Tab-separated table of C-alpha atoms in Angstrom:
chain	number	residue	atom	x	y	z
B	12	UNK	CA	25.101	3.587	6.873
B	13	UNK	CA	22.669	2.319	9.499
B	14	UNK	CA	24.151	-0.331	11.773
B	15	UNK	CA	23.083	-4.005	10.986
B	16	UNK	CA	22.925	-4.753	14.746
B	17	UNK	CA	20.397	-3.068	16.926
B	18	UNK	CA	22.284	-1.180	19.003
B	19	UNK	CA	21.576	-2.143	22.953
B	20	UNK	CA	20.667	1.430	24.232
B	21	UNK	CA	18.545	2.231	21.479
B	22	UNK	CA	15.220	3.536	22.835
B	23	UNK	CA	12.828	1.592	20.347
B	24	UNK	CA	9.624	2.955	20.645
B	25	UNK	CA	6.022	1.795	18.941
B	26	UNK	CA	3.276	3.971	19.233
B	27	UNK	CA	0.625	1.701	18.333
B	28	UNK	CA	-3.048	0.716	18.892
B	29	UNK	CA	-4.120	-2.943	19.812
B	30	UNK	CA	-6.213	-3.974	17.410
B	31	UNK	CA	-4.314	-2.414	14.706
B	32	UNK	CA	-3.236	-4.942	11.688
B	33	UNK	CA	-0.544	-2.583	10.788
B	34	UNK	CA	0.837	-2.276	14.365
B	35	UNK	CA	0.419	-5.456	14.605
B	36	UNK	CA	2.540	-6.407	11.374
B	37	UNK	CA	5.517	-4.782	12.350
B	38	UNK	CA	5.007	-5.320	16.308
B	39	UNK	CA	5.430	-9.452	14.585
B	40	UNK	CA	8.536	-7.822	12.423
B	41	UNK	CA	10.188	-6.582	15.592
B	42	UNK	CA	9.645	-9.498	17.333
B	43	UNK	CA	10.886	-11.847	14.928
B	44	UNK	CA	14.212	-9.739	14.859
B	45	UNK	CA	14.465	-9.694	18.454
B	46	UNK	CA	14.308	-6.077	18.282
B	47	UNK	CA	13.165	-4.811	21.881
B	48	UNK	CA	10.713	-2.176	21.978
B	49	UNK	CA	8.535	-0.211	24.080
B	50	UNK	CA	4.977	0.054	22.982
B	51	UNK	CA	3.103	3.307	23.491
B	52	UNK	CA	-0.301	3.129	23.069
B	53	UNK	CA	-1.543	5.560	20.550
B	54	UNK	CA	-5.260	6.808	20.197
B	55	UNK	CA	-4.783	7.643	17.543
B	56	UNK	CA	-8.626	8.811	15.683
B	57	UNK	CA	-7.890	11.762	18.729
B	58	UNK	CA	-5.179	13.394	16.581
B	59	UNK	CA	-2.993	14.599	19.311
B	60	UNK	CA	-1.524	17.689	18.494
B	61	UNK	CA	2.398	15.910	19.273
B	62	UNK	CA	1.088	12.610	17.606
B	63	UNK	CA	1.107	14.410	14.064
B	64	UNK	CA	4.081	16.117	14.801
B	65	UNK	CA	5.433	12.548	14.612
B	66	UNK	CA	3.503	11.070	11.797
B	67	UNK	CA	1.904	14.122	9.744
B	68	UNK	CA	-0.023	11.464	7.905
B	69	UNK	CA	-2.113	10.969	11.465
B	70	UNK	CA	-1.707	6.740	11.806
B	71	UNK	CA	-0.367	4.505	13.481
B	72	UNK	CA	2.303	2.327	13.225
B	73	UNK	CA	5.259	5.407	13.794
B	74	UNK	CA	8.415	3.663	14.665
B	75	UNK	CA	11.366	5.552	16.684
B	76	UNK	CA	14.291	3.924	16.199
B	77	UNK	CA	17.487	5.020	15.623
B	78	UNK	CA	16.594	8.885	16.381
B	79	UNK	CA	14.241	8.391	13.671
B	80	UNK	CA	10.406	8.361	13.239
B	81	UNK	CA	9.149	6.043	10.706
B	82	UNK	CA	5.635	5.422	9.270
B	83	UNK	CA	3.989	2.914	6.979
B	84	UNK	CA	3.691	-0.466	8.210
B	85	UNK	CA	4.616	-1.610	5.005
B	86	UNK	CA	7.706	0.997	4.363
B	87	UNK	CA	8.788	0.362	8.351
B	88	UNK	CA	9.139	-3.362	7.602
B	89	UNK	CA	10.979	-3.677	4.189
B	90	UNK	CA	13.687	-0.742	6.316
B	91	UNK	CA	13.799	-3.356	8.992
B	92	UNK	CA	14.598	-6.069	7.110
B	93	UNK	CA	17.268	-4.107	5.357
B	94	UNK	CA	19.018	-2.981	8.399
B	95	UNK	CA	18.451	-6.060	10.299
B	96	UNK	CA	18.672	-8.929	8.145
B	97	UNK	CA	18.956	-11.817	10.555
B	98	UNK	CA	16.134	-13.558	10.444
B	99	UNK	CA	15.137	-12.699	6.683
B	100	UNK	CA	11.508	-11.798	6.206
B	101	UNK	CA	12.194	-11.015	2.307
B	102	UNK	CA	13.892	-13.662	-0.140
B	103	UNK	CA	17.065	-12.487	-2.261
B	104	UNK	CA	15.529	-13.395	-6.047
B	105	UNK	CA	13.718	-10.472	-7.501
B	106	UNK	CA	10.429	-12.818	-8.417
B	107	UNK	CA	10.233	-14.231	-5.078
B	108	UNK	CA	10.444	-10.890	-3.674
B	109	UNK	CA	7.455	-9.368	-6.202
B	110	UNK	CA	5.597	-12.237	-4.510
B	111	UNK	CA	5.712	-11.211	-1.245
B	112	UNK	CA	4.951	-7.738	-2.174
B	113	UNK	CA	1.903	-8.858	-3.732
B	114	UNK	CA	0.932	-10.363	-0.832
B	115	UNK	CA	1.812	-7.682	1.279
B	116	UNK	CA	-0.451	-5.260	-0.756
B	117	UNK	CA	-3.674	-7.823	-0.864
B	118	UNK	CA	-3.956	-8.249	2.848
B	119	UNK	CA	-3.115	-4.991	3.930
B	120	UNK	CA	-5.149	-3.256	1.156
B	121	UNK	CA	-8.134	-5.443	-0.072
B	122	UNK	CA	-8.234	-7.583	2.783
B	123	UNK	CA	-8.183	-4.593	4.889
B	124	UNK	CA	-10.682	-3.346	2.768
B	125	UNK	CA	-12.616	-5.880	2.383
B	126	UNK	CA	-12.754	-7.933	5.785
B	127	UNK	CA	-11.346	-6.342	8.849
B	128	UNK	CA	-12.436	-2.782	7.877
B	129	UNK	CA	-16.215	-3.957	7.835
B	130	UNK	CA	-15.973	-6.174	10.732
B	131	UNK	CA	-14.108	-4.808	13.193
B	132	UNK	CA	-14.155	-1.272	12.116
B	133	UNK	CA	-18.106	-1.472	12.257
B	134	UNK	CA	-18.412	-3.077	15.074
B	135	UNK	CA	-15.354	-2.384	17.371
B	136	UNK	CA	-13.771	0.606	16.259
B	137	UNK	CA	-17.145	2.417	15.873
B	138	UNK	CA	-17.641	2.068	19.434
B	139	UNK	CA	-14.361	2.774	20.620
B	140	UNK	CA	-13.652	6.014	18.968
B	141	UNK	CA	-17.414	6.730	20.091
B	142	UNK	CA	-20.095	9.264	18.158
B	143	UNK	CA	-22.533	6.393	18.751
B	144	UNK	CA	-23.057	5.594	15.408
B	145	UNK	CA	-24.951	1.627	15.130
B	146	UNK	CA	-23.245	-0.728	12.838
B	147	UNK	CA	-23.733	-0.513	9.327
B	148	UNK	CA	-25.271	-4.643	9.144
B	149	UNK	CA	-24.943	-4.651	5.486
B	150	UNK	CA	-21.088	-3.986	5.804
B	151	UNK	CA	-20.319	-6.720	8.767
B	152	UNK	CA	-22.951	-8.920	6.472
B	153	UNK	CA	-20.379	-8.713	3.447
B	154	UNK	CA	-17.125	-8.562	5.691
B	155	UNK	CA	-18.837	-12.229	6.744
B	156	UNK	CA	-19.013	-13.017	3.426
B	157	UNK	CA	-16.002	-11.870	1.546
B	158	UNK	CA	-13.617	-13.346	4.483
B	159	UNK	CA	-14.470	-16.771	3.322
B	160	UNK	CA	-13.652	-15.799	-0.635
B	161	UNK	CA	-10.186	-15.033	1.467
B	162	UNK	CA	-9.598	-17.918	3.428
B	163	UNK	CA	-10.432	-20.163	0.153
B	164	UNK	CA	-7.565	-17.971	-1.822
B	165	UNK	CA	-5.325	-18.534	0.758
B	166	UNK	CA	-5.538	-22.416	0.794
B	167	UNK	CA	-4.759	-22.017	-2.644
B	168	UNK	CA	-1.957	-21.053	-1.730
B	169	UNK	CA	-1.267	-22.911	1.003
B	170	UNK	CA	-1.939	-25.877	-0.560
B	171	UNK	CA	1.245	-25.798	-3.211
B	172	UNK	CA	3.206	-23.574	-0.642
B	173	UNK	CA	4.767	-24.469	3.041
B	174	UNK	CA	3.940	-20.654	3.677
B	175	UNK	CA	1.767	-17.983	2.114
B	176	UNK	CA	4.498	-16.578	-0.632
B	177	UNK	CA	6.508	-19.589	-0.924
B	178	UNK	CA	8.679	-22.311	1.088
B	179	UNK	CA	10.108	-19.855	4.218
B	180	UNK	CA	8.302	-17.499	6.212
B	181	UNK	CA	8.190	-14.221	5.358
B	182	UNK	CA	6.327	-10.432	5.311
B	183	UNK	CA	3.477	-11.554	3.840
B	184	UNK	CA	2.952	-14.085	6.595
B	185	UNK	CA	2.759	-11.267	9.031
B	186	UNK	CA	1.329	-9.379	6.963
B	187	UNK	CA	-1.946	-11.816	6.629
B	188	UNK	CA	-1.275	-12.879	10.419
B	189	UNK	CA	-1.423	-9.674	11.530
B	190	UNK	CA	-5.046	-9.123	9.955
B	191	UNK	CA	-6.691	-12.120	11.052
B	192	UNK	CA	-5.392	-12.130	14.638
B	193	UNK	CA	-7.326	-9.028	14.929
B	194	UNK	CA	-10.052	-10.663	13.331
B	195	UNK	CA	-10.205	-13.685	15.662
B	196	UNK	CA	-9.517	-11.575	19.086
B	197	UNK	CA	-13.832	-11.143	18.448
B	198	UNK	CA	-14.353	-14.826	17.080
B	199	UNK	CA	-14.615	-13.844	13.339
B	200	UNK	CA	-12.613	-16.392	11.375
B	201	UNK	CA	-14.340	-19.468	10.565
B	202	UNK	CA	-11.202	-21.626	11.166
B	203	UNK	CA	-12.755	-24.791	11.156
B	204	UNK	CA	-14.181	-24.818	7.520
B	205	UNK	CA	-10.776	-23.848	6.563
B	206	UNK	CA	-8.492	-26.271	8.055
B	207	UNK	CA	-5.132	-25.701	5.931
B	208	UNK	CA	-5.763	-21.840	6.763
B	209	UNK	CA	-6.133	-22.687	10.492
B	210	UNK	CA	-2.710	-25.220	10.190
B	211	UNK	CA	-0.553	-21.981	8.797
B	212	UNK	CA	-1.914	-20.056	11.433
B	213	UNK	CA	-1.129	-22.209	14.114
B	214	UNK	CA	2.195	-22.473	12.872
B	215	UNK	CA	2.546	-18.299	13.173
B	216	UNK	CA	0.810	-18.383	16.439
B	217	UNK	CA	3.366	-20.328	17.588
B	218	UNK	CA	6.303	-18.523	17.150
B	219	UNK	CA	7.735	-16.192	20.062
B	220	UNK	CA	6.963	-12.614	17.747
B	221	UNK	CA	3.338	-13.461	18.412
B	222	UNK	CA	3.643	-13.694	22.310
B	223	UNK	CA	2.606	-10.181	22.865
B	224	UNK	CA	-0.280	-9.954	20.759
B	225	UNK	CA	-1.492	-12.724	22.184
B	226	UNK	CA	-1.584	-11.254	25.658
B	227	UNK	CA	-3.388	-7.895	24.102
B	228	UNK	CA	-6.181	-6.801	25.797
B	229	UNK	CA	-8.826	-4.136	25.278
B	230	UNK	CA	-11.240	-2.381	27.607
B	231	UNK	CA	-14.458	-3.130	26.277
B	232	UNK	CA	-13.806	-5.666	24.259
B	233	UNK	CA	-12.626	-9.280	25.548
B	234	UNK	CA	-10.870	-11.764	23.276
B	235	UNK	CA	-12.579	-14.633	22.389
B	236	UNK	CA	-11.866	-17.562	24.844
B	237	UNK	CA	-8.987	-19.692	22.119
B	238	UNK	CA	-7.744	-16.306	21.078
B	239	UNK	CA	-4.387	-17.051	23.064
B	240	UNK	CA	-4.492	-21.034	22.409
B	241	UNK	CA	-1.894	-22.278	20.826
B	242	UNK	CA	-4.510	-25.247	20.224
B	243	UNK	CA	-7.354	-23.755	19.083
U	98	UNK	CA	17.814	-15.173	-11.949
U	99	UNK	CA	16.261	-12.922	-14.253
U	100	UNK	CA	17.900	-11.318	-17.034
U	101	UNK	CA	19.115	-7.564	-16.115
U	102	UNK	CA	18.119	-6.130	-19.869
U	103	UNK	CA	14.570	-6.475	-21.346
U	104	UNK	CA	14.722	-9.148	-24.030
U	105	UNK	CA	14.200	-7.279	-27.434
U	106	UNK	CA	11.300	-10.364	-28.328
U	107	UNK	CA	10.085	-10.141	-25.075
U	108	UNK	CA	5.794	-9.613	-25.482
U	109	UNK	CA	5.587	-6.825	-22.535
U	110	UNK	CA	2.131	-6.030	-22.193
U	111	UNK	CA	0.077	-4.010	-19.629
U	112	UNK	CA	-3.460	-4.229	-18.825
U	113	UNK	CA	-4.633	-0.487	-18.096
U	114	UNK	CA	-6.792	1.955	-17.750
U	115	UNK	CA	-5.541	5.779	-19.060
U	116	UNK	CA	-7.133	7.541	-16.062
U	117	UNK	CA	-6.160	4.967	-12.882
U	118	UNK	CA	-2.763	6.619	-11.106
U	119	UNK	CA	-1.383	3.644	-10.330
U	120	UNK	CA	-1.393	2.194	-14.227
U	121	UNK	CA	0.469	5.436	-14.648
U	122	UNK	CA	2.897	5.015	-11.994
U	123	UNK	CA	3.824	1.463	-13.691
U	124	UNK	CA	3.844	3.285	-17.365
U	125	UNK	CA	6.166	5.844	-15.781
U	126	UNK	CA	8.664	3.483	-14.919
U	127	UNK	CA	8.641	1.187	-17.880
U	128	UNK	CA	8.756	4.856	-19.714
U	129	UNK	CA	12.024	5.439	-17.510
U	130	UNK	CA	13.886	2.339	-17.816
U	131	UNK	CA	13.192	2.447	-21.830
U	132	UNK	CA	11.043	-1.248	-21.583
U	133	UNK	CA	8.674	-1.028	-24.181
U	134	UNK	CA	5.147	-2.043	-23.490
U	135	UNK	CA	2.274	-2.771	-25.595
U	136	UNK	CA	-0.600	-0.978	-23.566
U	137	UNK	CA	-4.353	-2.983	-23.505
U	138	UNK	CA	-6.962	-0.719	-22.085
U	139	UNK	CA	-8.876	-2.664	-19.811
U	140	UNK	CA	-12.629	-1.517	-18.267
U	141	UNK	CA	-11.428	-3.342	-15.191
U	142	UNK	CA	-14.678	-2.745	-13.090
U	143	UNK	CA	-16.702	-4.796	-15.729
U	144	UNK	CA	-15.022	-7.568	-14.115
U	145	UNK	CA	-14.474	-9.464	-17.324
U	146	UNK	CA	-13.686	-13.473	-16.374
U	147	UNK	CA	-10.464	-13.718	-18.286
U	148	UNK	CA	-9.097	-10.451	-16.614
U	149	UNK	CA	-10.132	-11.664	-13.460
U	150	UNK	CA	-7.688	-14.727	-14.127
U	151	UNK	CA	-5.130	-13.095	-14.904
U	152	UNK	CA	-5.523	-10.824	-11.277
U	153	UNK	CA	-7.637	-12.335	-9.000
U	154	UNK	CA	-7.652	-9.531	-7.218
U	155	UNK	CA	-9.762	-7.367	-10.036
U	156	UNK	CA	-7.716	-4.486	-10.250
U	157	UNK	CA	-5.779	-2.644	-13.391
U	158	UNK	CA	-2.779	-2.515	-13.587
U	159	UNK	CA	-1.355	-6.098	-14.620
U	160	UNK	CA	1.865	-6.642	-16.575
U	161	UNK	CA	2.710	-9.420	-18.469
U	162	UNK	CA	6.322	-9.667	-18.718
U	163	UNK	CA	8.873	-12.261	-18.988
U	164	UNK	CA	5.722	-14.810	-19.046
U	165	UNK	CA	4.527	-13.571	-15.343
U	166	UNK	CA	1.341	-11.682	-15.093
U	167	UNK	CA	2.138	-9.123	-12.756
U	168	UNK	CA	-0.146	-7.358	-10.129
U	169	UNK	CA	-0.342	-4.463	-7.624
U	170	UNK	CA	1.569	-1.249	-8.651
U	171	UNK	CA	3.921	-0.854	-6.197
U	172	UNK	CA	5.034	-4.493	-5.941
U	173	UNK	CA	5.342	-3.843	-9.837
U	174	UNK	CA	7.656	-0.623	-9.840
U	175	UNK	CA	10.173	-2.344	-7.142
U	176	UNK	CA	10.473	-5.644	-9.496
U	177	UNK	CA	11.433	-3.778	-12.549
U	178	UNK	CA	13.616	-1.536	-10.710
U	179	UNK	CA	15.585	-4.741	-9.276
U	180	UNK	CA	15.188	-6.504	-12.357
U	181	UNK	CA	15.855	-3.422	-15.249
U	182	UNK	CA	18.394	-1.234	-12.729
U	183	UNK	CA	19.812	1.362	-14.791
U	184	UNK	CA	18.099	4.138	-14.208
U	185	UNK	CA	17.181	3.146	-10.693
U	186	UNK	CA	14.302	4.787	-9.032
U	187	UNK	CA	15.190	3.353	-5.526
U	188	UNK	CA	18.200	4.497	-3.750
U	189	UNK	CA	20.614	1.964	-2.205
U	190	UNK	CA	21.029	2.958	1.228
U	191	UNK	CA	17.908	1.819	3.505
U	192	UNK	CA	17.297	5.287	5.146
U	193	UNK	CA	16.531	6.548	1.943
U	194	UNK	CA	14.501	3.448	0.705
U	195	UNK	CA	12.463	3.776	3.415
U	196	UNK	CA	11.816	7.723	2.614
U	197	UNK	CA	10.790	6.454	-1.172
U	198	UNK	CA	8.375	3.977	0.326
U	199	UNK	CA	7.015	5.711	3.173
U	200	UNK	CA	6.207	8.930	0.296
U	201	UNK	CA	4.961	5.823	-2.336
U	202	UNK	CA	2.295	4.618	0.498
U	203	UNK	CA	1.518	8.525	1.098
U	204	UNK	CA	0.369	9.017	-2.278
U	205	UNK	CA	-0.989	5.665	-3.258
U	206	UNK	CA	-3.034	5.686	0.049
U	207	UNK	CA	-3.564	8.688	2.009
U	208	UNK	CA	-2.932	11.391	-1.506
U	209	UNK	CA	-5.652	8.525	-3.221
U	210	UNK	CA	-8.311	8.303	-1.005
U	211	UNK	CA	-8.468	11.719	0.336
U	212	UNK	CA	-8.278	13.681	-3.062
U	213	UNK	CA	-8.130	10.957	-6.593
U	214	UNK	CA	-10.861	9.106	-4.965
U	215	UNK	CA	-13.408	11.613	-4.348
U	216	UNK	CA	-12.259	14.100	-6.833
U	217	UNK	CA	-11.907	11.834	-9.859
U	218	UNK	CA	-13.905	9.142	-8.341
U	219	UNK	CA	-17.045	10.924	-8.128
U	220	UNK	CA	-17.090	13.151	-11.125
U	221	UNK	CA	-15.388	10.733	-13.679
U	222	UNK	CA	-15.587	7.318	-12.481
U	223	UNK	CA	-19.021	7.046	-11.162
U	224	UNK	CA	-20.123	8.404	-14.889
U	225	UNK	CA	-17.553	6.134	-16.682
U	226	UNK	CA	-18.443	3.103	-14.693
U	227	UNK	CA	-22.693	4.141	-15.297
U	228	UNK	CA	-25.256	3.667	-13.094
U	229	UNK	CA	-26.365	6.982	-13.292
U	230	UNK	CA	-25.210	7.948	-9.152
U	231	UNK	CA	-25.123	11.870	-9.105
U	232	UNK	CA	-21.406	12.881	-7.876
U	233	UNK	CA	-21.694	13.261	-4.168
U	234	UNK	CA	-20.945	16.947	-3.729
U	235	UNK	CA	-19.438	16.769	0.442
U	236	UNK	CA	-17.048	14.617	-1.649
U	237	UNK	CA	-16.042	16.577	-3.897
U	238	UNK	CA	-15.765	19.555	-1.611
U	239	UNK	CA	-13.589	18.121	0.705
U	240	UNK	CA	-11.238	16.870	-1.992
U	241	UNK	CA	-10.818	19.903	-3.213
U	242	UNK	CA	-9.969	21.160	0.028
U	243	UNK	CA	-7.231	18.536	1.030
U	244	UNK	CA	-5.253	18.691	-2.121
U	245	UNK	CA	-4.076	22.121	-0.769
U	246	UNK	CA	-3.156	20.556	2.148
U	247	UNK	CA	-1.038	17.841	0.216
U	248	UNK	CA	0.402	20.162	-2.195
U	249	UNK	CA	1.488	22.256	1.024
U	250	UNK	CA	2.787	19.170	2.280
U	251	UNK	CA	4.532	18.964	-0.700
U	252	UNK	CA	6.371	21.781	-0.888
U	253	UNK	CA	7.361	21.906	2.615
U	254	UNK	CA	9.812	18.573	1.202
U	255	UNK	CA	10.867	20.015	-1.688
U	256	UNK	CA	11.971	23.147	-0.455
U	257	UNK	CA	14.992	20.869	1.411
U	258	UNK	CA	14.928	18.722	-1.735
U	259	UNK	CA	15.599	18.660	-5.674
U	260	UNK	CA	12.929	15.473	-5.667
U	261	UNK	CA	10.596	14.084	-3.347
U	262	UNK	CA	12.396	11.797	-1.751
U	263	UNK	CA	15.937	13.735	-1.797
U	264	UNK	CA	17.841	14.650	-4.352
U	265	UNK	CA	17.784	11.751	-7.036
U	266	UNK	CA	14.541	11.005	-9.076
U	267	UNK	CA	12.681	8.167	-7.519
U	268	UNK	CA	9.487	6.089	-7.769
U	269	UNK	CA	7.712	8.366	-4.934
U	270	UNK	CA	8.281	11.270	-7.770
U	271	UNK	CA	6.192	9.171	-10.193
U	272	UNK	CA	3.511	7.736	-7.751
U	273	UNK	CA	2.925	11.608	-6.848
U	274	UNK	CA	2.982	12.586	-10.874
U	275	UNK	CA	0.653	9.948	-11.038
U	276	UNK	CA	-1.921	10.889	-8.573
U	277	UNK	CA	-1.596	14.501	-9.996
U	278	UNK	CA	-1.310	13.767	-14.072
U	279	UNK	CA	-5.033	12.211	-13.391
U	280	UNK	CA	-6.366	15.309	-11.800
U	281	UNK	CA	-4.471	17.611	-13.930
U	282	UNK	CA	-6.615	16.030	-16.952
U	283	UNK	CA	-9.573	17.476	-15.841
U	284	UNK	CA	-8.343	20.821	-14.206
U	285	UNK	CA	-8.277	20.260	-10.864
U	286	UNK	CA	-4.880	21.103	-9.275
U	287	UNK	CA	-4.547	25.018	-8.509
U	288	UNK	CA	-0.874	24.933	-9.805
U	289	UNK	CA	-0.433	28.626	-9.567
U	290	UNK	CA	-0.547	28.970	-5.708
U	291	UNK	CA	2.202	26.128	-5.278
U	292	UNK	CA	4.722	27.448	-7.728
U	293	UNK	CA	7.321	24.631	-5.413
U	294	UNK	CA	5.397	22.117	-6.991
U	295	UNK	CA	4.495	23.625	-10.221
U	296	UNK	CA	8.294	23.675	-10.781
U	297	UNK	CA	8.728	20.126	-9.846
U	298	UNK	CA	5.562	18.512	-11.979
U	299	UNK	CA	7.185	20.042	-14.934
U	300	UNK	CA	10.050	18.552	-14.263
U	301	UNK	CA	8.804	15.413	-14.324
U	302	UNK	CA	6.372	15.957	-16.955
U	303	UNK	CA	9.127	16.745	-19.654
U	304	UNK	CA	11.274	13.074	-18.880
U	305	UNK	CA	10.100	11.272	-22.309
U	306	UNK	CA	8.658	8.786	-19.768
U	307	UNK	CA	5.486	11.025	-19.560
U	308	UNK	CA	4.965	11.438	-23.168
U	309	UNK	CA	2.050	9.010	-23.469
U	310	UNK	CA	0.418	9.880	-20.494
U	311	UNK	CA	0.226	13.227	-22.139
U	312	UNK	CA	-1.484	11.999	-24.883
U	313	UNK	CA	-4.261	9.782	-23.474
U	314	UNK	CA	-7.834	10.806	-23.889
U	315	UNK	CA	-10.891	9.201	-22.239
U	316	UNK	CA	-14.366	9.381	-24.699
U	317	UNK	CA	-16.768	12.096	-22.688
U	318	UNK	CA	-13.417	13.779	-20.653
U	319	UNK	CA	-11.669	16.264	-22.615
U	320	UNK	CA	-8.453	16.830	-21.433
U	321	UNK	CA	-7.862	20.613	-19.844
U	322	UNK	CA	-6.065	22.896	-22.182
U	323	UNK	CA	-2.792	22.994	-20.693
U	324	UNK	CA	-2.807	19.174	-19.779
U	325	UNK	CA	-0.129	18.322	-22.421
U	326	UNK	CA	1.791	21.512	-22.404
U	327	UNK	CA	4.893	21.378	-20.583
U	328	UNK	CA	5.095	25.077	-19.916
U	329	UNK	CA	1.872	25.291	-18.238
């Protein structure tokens, strides 16, 4: 069996990107845990020969830890939680559970999809892994769009709910967290037509996980000016 | 808590479609565990209002069960395998839960979009869902090319292992059955230069689980000969 305590000498080690929702997601898992890690930053559209050695599937998260490389932000997260339990980011009851794997799946997958894929990945990630390609406008025109059709689902949400899957913090906190604090490092989330959105996400800004993220910086590309505010 | 056997009354119902993976990956299991399951075949991209209530997020498959509706396949398969144990499909101890997840995301996401999608999703879908859109031929091309590179993935792993994930049956065999039942319909896996996974498939394809998977037929896609033959 895996030890429940992280071990002191362990060499944690996150090869990550940035502005990556993913890294981000379990960078806030790690953090929550008080899990120390180093983070390697990971270019990861170069496919470095040694990179895929770690992670044939070519992304990042990959997580050493433990003499082991893991992948998937998603599969990375769920192991942490089961090997490090204290603070719990997954309830105990299997319907509660279900609901934060929903959640999970919607913001990583069609909010991905949907949102962050067609505005930042047109308009930041384009540049950055260069080709010179423009921006496709009638992609960041429906990311635009389609963000607020999230945000109003969310409220939803958040209106019967003290956080996004039910009355403690969990994955799927992080999980949405971790997509629109890419989102508003370049000043895309209309926070102030969604003020119960912009409440919940003040309340996960807050907390000590998100300290590094919020001091993220990449060439090329500087954060909007309340990125880091805790009182934005 | 919710009861550990499927109530005999219980209305189990799941909204489908016979060609999407991922409905298959949730018929698998309830297959597996013995739950039976009255199957509604649902033309999810027509977006019908009353489907889109009972998923907001528009996507097949949903199960009804227990009175819940149900959403997002993989969130899905882990509730009915901590709800409905016996068989499980996940192991217990976390280094091997993570394996099963870390292989589900593999061939939900990466094995999906780089061969279903433009494989299936350019010759079938695009004609099933009209609009008249000729496939896109670079698609299909390169889909054709990286399912070698997946089933060579593939048998790299199961030349260590009697499964996918190690040496139990687990969900990541079924979400890889899944992905390659669908293509299988229509011809397109070149079984006969990965005899590794030939060996496993039909393995997995004689469980009584895959029985009606074996007999679905889409109007205007004739299955290939040898789809329902389990000595292929």
């Amino acid at each position: 069996m895996t030890p429940s305590v992280p071990p002191a000498s362990a060499a944690t080690r996150l090869y990550h990107y940035p502005l990556s929702p993913f890294c981000r997601k379990v960078r806030l898992t790690l953090g929550e845990k008080r899990i120390e890690v180093e983070l390697v930053e990971e270019r990861y559209w170069e496919k470095d020969p040694e990179f895929l050695r770690r992670n044939p599937a070519g992304q990042v998260p990959v997580l050493r830890i433990g003499g082991r490389m893991l992948a998937d932000s998603q599969a990375i997260c769920e192991y942490l939680d089961e090997v490090f339990p204290q603070p719990p980011l997954m309830p105990r009851d299997p319907d509660a559970r279900y609901e934060v794997r929903r959640l999970c799946a919607w913001f990583d997958g069609k909010f991905h999809a949907e949102v962050t894929r067609k505005l930042m990945g047109e308009r930041v990630f384009k540049k950055l892994m260069g080709g010179g390609a423009p921006p496709d406008s009638a992609a960041v025109k429906a990311g635009a769009r389609d963000i607020k059709t999230h945000l109003a689902y969310m409220t939803q949400l958040l209106e019967i709910r003290r956080w996004l899957a039910g009355n403690d913090l969990t994955l799927a906190d992080f999980a949405a967290a971790a997509q629109l604090s890419v989102l508003d490092y370049v000043s895309d989330v209309p926070w102030h037509q969604f003020e119960t959105v912009k409440d919940w996400y003040a309340k996960v800004k807050s907390r000590p996980a998100f300290r590094s993220i919020l001091a993220d910086q990449v060439p090329g590309f500087r954060p909007a000016r309340h990125y880091a505010d805790l009182d934005f």
